Amino acid sequence: ASLEDLGSAGRVVISKDDTTVVEGAGKKADIEARVAQIRAEIENSTSDYDREKL
């Protein structure tokens, strides 16, 4: 992985429990695909710990 893989954003807000990307420069279709992938992983996980982390 390289820095180019990280992309860019206008602002990133990080707290103990959350990370919020504001004005991200990602493509909407790519973001929606990643969200769908994470949701599928949550549904297929048998571990409460994994579900919480996802």
PDB file of C-alpha atoms in Angstrom:
ATOM      1  CA  ALA A   1       0.000   0.000   0.000  1.00  0.00           C
ATOM      2  CA  SER A   2       1.091   3.561  -0.591  1.00  0.00           C
ATOM      3  CA  LEU A   3      -0.067   7.062   0.342  1.00  0.00           C
ATOM      4  CA  GLU A   4      -2.001   7.269  -2.946  1.00  0.00           C
ATOM      5  CA  ASP A   5      -4.180   4.389  -1.700  1.00  0.00           C
ATOM      6  CA  LEU A   6      -5.435   6.577   1.149  1.00  0.00           C
ATOM      7  CA  GLY A   7      -7.189   9.110  -1.072  1.00  0.00           C
ATOM      8  CA  SER A   8      -8.081  12.598   0.123  1.00  0.00           C
ATOM      9  CA  ALA A   9     -10.690  14.430   2.177  1.00  0.00           C
ATOM     10  CA  GLY A  10     -11.492  17.960   3.200  1.00  0.00           C
ATOM     11  CA  ARG A  11     -11.464  16.946   6.862  1.00  0.00           C
ATOM     12  CA  VAL A  12     -11.301  13.810   8.990  1.00  0.00           C
ATOM     13  CA  VAL A  13     -12.745  13.825  12.522  1.00  0.00           C
ATOM     14  CA  ILE A  14     -11.520  11.065  14.835  1.00  0.00           C
ATOM     15  CA  SER A  15     -12.798  10.282  18.320  1.00  0.00           C
ATOM     16  CA  LYS A  16     -12.422   7.348  20.669  1.00  0.00           C
ATOM     17  CA  ASP A  17     -15.321   5.484  19.059  1.00  0.00           C
ATOM     18  CA  ASP A  18     -15.823   6.999  15.590  1.00  0.00           C
ATOM     19  CA  THR A  19     -14.029   8.201  12.482  1.00  0.00           C
ATOM     20  CA  THR A  20     -15.875  10.578  10.147  1.00  0.00           C
ATOM     21  CA  VAL A  21     -14.604  11.587   6.700  1.00  0.00           C
ATOM     22  CA  VAL A  22     -15.971  14.972   5.584  1.00  0.00           C
ATOM     23  CA  GLU A  23     -15.822  16.046   1.930  1.00  0.00           C
ATOM     24  CA  GLY A  24     -14.177  12.814   0.859  1.00  0.00           C
ATOM     25  CA  ALA A  25     -12.992  12.611  -2.732  1.00  0.00           C
ATOM     26  CA  GLY A  26     -13.975   8.956  -3.229  1.00  0.00           C
ATOM     27  CA  LYS A  27     -16.275   7.797  -6.002  1.00  0.00           C
ATOM     28  CA  LYS A  28     -19.825   7.204  -4.790  1.00  0.00           C
ATOM     29  CA  ALA A  29     -20.007   3.748  -6.402  1.00  0.00           C
ATOM     30  CA  ASP A  30     -16.755   2.680  -4.695  1.00  0.00           C
ATOM     31  CA  ILE A  31     -18.003   3.899  -1.318  1.00  0.00           C
ATOM     32  CA  GLU A  32     -21.361   2.138  -1.712  1.00  0.00           C
ATOM     33  CA  ALA A  33     -19.578  -1.092  -2.697  1.00  0.00           C
ATOM     34  CA  ARG A  34     -17.383  -0.917   0.411  1.00  0.00           C
ATOM     35  CA  VAL A  35     -20.397  -0.240   2.651  1.00  0.00           C
ATOM     36  CA  ALA A  36     -22.172  -3.261   1.148  1.00  0.00           C
ATOM     37  CA  GLN A  37     -19.073  -5.399   1.726  1.00  0.00           C
ATOM     38  CA  ILE A  38     -18.842  -4.369   5.391  1.00  0.00           C
ATOM     39  CA  ARG A  39     -22.570  -4.978   5.938  1.00  0.00           C
ATOM     40  CA  ALA A  40     -22.246  -8.455   4.402  1.00  0.00           C
ATOM     41  CA  GLU A  41     -19.304  -9.226   6.688  1.00  0.00           C
ATOM     42  CA  ILE A  42     -21.378  -8.132   9.697  1.00  0.00           C
ATOM     43  CA  GLU A  43     -24.266 -10.398   8.663  1.00  0.00           C
ATOM     44  CA  ASN A  44     -21.974 -13.393   8.082  1.00  0.00           C
ATOM     45  CA  SER A  45     -19.938 -12.962  11.259  1.00  0.00           C
ATOM     46  CA  THR A  46     -20.560 -15.337  14.146  1.00  0.00           C
ATOM     47  CA  SER A  47     -18.469 -13.311  16.578  1.00  0.00           C
ATOM     48  CA  ASP A  48     -20.016 -10.456  18.574  1.00  0.00           C
ATOM     49  CA  TYR A  49     -16.532  -8.931  18.822  1.00  0.00           C
ATOM     50  CA  ASP A  50     -16.104  -8.908  15.024  1.00  0.00           C
ATOM     51  CA  ARG A  51     -19.593  -7.456  14.510  1.00  0.00           C
ATOM     52  CA  GLU A  52     -18.841  -4.639  16.936  1.00  0.00           C
ATOM     53  CA  LYS A  53     -15.521  -3.831  15.268  1.00  0.00           C
ATOM     54  CA  LEU A  54     -17.053  -3.805  11.795  1.00  0.00           C
TER      55      LEU A  54
END
